[in-house]
Short mmCIF file of C-alpha atoms in Angstrom, two decimals:
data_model
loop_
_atom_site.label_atom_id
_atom_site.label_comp_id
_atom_site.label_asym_id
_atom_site.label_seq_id
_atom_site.Cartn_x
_atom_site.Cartn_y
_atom_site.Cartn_z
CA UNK A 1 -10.11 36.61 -4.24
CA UNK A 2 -10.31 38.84 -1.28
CA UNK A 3 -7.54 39.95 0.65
CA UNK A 4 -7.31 41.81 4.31
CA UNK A 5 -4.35 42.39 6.67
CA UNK A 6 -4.71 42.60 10.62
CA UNK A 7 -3.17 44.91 12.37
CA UNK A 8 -0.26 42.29 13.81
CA UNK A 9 0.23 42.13 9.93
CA UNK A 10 -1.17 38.64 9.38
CA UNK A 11 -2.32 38.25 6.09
CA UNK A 12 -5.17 36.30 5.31
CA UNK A 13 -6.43 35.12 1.63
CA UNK A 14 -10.29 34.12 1.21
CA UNK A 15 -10.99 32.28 -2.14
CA UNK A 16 -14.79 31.27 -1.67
CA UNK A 17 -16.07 28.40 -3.61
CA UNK A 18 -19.97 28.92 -3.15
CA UNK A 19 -20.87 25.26 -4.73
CA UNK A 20 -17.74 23.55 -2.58
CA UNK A 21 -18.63 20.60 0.06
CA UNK A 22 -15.86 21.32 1.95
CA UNK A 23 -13.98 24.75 3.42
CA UNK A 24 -9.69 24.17 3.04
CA UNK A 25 -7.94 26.63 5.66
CA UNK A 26 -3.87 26.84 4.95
CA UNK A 27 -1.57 28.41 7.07
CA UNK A 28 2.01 29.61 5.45
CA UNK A 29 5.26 30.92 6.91
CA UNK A 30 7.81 32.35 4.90
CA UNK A 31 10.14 30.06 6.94
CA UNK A 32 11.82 26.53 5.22
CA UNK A 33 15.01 24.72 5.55
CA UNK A 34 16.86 27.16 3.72
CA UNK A 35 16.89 29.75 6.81
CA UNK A 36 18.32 26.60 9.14
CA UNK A 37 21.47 27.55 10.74
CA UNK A 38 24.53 25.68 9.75
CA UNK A 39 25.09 22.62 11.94
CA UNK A 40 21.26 22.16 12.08
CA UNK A 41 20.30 20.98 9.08
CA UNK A 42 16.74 19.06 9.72
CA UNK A 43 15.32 21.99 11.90
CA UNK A 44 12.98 23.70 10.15
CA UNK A 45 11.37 20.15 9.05
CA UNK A 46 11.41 19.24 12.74
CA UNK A 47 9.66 22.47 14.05
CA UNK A 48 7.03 21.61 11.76
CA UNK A 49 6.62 18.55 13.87
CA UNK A 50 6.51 20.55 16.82
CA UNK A 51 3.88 22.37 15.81
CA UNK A 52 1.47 19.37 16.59
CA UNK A 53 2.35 18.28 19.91
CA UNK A 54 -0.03 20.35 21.51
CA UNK A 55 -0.57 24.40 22.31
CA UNK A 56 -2.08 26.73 25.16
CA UNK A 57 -5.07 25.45 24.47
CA UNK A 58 -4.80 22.33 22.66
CA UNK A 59 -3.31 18.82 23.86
CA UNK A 60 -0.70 17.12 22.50
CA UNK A 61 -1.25 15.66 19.11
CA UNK A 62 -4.91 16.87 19.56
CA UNK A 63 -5.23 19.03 16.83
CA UNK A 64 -5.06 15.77 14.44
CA UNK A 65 -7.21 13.88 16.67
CA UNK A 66 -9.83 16.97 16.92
CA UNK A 67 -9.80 17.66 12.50
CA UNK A 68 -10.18 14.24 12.46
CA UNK A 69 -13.31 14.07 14.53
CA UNK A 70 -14.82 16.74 12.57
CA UNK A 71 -14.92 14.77 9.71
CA UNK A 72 -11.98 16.55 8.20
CA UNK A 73 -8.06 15.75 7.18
CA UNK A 74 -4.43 17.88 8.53
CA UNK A 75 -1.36 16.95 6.97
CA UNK A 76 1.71 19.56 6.77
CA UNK A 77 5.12 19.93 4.70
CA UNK A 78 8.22 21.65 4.86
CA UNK A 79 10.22 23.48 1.17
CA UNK A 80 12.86 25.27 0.68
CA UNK A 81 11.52 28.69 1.74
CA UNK A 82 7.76 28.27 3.45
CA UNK A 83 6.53 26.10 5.72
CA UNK A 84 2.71 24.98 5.55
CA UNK A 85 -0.50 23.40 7.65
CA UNK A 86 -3.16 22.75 5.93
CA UNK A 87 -7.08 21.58 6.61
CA UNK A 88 -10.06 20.05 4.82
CA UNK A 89 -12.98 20.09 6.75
CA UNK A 90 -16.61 20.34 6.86
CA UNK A 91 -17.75 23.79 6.93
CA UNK A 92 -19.73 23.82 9.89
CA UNK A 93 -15.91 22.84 11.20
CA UNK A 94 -14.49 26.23 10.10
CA UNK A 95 -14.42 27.75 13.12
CA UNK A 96 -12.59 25.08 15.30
CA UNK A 97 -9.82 24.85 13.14
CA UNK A 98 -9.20 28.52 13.10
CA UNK A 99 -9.37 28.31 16.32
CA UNK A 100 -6.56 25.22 16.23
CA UNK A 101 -4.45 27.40 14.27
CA UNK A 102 -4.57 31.04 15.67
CA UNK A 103 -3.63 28.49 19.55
CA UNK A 104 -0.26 27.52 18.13
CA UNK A 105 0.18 30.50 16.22
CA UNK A 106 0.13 31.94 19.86
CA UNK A 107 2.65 29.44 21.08
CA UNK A 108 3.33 25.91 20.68
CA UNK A 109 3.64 23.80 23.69
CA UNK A 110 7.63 22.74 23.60
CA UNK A 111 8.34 19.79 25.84
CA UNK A 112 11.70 18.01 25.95
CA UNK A 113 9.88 14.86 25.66
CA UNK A 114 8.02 16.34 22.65
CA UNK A 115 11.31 17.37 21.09
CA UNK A 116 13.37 13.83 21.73
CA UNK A 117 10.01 12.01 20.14
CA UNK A 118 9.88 14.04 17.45
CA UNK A 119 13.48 14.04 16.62
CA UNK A 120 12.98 9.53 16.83
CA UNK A 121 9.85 9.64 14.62
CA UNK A 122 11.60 12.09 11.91
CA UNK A 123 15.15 9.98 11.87
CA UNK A 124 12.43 7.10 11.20
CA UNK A 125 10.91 8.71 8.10
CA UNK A 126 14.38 9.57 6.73
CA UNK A 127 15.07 5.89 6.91
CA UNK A 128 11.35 4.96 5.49
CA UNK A 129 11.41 7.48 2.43
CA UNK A 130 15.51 8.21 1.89
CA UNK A 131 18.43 5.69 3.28
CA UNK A 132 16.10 2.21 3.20
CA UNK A 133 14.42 2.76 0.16
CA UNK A 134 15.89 2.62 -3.90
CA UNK A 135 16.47 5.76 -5.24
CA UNK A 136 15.18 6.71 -1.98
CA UNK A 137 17.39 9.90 -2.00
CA UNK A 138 17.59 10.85 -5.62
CA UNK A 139 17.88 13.67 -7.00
CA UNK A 140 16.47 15.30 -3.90
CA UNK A 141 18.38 15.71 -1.22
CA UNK A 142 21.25 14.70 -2.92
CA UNK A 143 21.81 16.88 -6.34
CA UNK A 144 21.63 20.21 -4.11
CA UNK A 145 25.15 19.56 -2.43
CA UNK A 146 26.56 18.96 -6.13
CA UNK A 147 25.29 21.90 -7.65
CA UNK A 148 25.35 24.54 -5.42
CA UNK A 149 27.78 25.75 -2.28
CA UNK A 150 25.96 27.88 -0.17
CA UNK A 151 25.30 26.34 3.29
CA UNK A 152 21.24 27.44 2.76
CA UNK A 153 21.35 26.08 -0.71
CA UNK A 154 23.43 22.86 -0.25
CA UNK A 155 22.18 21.40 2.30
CA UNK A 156 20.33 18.03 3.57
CA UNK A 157 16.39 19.97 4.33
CA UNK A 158 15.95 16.22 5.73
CA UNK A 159 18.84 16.87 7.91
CA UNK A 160 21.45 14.87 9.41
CA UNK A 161 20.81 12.36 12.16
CA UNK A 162 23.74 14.09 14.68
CA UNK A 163 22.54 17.75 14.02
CA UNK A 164 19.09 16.68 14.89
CA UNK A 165 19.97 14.97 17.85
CA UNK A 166 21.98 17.97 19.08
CA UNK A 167 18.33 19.89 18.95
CA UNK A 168 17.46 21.53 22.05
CA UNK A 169 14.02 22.99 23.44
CA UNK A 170 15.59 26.60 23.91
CA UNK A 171 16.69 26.42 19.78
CA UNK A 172 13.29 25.25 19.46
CA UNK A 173 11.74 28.53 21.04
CA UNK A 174 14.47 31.03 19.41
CA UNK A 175 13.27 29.47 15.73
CA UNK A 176 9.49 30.26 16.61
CA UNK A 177 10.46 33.67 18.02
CA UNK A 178 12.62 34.67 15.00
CA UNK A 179 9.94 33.07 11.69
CA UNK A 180 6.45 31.77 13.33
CA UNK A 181 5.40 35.58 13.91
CA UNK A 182 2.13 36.72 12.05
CA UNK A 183 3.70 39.07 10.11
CA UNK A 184 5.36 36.22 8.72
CA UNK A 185 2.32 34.14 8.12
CA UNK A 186 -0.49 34.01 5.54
CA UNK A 187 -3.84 32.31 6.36
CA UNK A 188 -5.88 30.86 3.06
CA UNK A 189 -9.31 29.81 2.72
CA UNK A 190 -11.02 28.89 -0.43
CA UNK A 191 -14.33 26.34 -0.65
CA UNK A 192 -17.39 27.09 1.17
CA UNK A 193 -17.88 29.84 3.49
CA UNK A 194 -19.43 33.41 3.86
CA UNK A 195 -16.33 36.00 3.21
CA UNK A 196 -17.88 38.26 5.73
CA UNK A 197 -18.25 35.75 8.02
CA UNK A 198 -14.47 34.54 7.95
CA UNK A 199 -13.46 38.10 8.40
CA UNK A 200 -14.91 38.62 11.69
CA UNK A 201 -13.93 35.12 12.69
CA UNK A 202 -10.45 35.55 11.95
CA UNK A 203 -10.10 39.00 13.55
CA UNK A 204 -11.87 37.13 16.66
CA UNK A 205 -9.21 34.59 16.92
CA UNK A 206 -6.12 36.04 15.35
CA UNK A 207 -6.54 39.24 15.94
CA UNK A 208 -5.68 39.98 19.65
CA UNK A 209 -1.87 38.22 18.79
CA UNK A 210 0.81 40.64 19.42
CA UNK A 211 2.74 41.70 16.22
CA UNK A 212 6.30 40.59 15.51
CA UNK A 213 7.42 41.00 12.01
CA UNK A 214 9.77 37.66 10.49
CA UNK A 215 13.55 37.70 10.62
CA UNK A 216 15.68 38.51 7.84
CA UNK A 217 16.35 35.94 5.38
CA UNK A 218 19.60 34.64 5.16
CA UNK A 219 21.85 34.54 2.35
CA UNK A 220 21.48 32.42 -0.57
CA UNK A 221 22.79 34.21 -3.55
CA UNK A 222 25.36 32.26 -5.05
CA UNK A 223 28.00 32.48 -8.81
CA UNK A 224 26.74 30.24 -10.85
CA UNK A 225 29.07 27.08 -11.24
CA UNK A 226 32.16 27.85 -13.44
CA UNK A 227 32.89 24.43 -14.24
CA UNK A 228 30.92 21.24 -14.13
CA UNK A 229 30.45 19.76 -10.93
CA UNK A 230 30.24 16.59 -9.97
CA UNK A 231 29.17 13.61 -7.47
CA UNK A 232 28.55 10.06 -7.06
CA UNK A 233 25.57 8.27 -4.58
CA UNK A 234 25.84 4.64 -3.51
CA UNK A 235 22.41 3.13 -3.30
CA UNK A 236 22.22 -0.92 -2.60
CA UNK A 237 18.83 -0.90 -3.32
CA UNK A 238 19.16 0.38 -6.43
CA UNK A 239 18.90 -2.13 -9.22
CA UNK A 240 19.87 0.04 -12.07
CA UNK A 241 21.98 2.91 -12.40
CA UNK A 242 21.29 6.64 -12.68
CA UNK A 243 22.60 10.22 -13.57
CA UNK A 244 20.49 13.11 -12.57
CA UNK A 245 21.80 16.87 -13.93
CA UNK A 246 20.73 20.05 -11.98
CA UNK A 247 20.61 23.36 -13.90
CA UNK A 248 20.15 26.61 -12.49
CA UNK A 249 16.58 28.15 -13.20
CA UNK A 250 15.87 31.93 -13.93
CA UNK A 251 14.35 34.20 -11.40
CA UNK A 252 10.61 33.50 -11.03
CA UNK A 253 10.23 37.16 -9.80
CA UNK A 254 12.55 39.12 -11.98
CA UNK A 255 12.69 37.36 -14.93
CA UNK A 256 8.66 35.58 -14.93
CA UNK A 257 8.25 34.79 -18.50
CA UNK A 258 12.23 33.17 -18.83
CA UNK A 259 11.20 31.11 -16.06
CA UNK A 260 7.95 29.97 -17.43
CA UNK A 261 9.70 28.81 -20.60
CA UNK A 262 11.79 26.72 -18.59
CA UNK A 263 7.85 25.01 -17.18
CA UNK A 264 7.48 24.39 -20.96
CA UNK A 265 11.03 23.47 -21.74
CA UNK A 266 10.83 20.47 -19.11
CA UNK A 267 7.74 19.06 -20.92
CA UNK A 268 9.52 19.29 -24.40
CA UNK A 269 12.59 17.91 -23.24
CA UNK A 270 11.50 15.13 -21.46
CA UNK A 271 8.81 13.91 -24.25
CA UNK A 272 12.28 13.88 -26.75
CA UNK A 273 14.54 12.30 -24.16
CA UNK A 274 11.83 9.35 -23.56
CA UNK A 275 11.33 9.42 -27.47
CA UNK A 276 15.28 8.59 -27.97
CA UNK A 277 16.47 7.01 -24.78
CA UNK A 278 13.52 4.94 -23.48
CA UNK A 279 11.44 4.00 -26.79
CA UNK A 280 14.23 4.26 -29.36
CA UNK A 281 17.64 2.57 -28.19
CA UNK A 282 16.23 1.51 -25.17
CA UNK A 283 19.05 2.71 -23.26
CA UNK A 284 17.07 4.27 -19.91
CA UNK A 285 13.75 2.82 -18.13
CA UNK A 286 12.71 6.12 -17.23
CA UNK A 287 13.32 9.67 -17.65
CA UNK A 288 12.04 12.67 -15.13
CA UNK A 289 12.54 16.14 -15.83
CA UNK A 290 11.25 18.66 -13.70
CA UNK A 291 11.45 22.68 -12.80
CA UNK A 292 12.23 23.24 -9.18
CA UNK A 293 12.77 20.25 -6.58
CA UNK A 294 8.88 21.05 -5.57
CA UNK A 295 7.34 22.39 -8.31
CA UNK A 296 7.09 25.72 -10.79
CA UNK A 297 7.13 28.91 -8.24
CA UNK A 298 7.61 26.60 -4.95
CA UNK A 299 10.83 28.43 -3.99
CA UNK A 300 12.76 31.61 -4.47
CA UNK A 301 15.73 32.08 -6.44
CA UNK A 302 18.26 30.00 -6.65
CA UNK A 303 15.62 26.90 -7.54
CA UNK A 304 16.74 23.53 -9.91
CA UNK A 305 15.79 22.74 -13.51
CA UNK A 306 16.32 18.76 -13.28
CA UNK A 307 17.07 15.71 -15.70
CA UNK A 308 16.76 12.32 -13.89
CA UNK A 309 17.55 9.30 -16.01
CA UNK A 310 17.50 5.48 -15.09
CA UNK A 311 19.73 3.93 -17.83
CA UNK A 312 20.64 0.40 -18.21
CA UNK A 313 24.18 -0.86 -18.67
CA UNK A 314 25.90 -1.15 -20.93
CA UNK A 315 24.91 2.50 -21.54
CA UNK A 316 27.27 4.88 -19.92
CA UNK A 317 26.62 7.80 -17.89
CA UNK A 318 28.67 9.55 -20.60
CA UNK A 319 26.16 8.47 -22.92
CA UNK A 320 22.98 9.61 -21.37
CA UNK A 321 24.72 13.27 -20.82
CA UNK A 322 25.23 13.51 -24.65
CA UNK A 323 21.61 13.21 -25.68
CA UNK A 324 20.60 15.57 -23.18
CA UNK A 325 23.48 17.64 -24.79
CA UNK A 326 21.56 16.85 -28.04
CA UNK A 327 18.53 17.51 -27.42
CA UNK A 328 19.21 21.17 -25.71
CA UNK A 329 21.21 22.01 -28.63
CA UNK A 330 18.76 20.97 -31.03
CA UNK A 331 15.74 22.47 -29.27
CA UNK A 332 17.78 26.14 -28.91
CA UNK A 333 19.32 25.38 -32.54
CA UNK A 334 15.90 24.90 -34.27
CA UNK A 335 13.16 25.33 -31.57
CA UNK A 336 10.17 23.08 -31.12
CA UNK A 337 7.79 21.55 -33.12
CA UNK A 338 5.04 23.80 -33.89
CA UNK A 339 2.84 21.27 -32.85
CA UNK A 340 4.56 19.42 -29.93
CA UNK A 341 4.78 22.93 -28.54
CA UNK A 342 1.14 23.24 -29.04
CA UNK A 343 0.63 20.22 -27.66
CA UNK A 344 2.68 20.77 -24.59
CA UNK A 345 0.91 23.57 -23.62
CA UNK A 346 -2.46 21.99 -23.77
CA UNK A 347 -1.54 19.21 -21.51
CA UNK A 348 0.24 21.68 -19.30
CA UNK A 349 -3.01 23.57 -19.13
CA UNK A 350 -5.20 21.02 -18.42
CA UNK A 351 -2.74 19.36 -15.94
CA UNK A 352 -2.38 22.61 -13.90
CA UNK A 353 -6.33 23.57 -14.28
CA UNK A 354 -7.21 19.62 -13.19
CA UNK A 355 -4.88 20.22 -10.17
CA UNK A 356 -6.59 22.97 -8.84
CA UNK A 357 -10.15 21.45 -9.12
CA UNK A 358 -8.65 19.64 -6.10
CA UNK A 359 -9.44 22.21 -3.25
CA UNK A 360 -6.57 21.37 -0.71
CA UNK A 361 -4.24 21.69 -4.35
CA UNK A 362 -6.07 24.97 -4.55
CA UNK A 363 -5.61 26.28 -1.20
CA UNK A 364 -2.22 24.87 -0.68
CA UNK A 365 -0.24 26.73 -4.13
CA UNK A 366 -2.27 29.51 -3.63
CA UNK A 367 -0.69 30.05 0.15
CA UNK A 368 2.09 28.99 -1.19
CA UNK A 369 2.30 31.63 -4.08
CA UNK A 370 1.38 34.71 -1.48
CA UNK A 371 3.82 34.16 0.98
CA UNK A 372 6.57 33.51 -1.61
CA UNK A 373 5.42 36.00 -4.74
CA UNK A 374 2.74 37.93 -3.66
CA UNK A 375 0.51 36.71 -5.74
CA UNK A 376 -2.59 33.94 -4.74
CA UNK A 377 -3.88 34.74 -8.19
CA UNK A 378 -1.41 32.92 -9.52
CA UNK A 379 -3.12 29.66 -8.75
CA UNK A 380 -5.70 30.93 -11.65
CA UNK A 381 -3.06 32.26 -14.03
CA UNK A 382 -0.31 30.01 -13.88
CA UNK A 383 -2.14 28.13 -16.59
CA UNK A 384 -2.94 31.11 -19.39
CA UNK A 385 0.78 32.80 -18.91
CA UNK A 386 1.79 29.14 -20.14
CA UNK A 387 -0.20 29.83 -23.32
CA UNK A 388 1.65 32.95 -24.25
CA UNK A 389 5.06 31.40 -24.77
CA UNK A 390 6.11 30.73 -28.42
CA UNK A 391 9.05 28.81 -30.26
CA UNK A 392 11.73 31.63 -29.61
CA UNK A 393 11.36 31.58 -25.43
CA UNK A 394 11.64 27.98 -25.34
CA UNK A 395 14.67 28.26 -27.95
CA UNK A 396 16.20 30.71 -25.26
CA UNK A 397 15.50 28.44 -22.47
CA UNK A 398 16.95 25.64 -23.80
CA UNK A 399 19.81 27.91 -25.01
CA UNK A 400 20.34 29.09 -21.46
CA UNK A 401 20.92 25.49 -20.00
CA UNK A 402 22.92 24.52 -22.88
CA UNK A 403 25.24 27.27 -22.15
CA UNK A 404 25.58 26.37 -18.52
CA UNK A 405 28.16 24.48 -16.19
CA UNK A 406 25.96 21.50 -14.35
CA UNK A 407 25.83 19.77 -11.37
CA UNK A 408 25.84 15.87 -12.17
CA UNK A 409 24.96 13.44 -9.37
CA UNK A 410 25.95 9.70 -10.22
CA UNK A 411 23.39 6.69 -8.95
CA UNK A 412 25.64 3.66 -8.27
CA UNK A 413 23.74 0.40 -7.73
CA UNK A 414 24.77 -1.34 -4.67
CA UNK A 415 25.42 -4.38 -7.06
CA UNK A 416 28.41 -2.24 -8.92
CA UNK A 417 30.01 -0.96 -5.71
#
């Protein structure tokens, strides 16, 4: 990988992939919902929607309409602490899409009418993908406001329907001013193109933006929970009920290799928990566990280790928390099979190396892993540091949730209200 730094401080990332068909281009600001300002919960997710109604130079929704033409695909997606855009196009294509991105890096065109549009479309997907659908809001964006109580942690990153609606254009402008600066940005290629090449053309287009450095980040250090904590979702979709538990994770930055046991630890644990609950008494239809609500290093500290299980009656919540009880204690107790941890790292490997044979999966955690760590490369290592662990970190791991007060989010079916 290749690295360079204009002078406005934008950081840009090439990756070239000499026998790729296709050139990815990512854009990253170290901006999510967790810098939203209480009382407008949904804002960060809603600027990204702003960000495609249209620029100096570019029309309204036209920078869909214009990747689209060029035979390429733009999609975008808002986490906890970055916000990204991201591109697959054609190479001869590279260009114009720099080009779409340095315009609205510049300044996006913010219209009342843009705003009250996008604030109607996004209170449509929360109904689509959250209130109308089962388990539409479980464990995200629910389990958050059990486990922790920090406004930046806690909260809704979908948002609320009456702090959206109290949006205005002139918030709108203050959030681009304060987090969509360059010096808050990094630009990633990887797939086809000349490195030399890119250089120039980014310097051309980006380089003549004036430099503004990101605002602070605000707080989200938090205790840990002293005692369990608890809540209870009604779904009426739902036809089964469901306990998720939310653990907090290490520090991916100060404490790497802790945190990568937990990656491990999720595989282990949910191989035994589908081994007792789903094939042996048959007590759940499904268990999920998972580190961080988006994925290993997708957020900065505080992120979620997560145990999601769909359990049928007459199996009690109660129930399901005591083999997960049972399993920690017997995994910190005793450690792992030899071979399942073996095992477990294979797949994990060839999960993580299979992802990233996917360019926009490439370009996308390796943006994603500069802007939050510092570290593209990560996209190639991620994999090998997995192979390093042994019986005694996952031990610890499972040691340090075992010791831990929980968040516990009840799923009631609409059936059992």
């Amino acid at each position: 990988m290749h690295r360079l730094t204009l002078h406005n401080g934008l950081r840009t990332v090439l990756d070239p992939r000499p026998s790729a068909l296709v050139t990815e281009i990512a854009v990253h600001y170290h901006v999510g919902y967790r810098s939203e300002p209480a009382g407008r919960s949904g804002f960060a997710h809603l600027f990204e929607h702003l960000m495609f109604q249209g620029s100096e130079n570019v029309g309204r929704a036209d920078h869909h309409r214009i990747v689209n033409a060029s035979g390429g695909v733009a999609n975008a997606a808002t986490h906890p602490d970055h916000t990204e855009y991201f591109q697959a196009v054609p190479p001869r294509a590279l260009e114009r899409v720099l080009f779409l991105e340095a315009d609205r890096m510049r300044g996006p065109r913010l219209t009342e009418e843009s705003l009250r549009t996008q604030i109607e479309v996004i209170k449509e997907e929360i109904r689509l993908n959250v209130t109308n659908k089962p388990y539409g809001g479980f464990p995200w964006p629910l389990l958050p406001q059990v486990l922790y109580r920090e406004f930046a942690n806690a909260h809704d990153g979908y948002g609320h329907f009456a702090d959206l609606e109290r949006a205005t254009v002139e918030e709108a402008e203050d959030f681009f001013a304060a987090h969509y600066a360059p010096g808050n940005a990094v630009l990633t290629l990887t797939g086809r193109f000349d490195p030399e090449r890119v250089a120039a053309l980014v310097d051309r287009h980006f380089g003549d933006l004036p430099g503004r450095p990101g605002a602070a980040r605000p707080r989200q250090t938090e205790p840990a929970p002293e005692t369990d904590r608890h809540g209870t979702h009604h779904d009426p979709f739902a036809p089964l009920p469901a306990v998720a538990v939310g653990y907090r994770l290490p520090d991916p930055a100060a404490e790497q290799r802790a945190y990568l046991a937990h990656v491990l630890l999720a595989r282990l644990l949910g191989h035994r928990l589908r081994g007792a609950l789903v094939d042996g008494s048959g007590a759940a239809a499904s268990v999920r566990t998972h580190c961080g609500f988006f994925g290993p290093f997708q957020a900065h500290f505080p992120d979620t280790f997560g145990v999601s299980v769909t359990h049928r009656q007459p199996y009690s919540v109660e129930q399901v928390l005591d083999a997960v009880d049972r399993e920690l204690e017997e995994l910190a107790g005793r450690g792992p099979d030899p071979g399942h941890l073996r095992q477990a790292g294979a797949r994990a490997n060839r999960e993580i190396l299979r992802a990233h044979d996917t360019l926009l999966t490439r370009v996308r955690n390796a943006g994603a892993y500069e802007v939050l760590h510092g570290r593209a490369e990560l996209v190639d290592e991620f994999s090998g540091l997995l192979l390093t662990l042994d019986s005694l970190d996952i031990s610890r791991a499972a040691e340090h949730l075992a010791g831990q007060r929980r968040g516990v989010l009840t799923l009631v079916p609409g059936g059992l209200r």
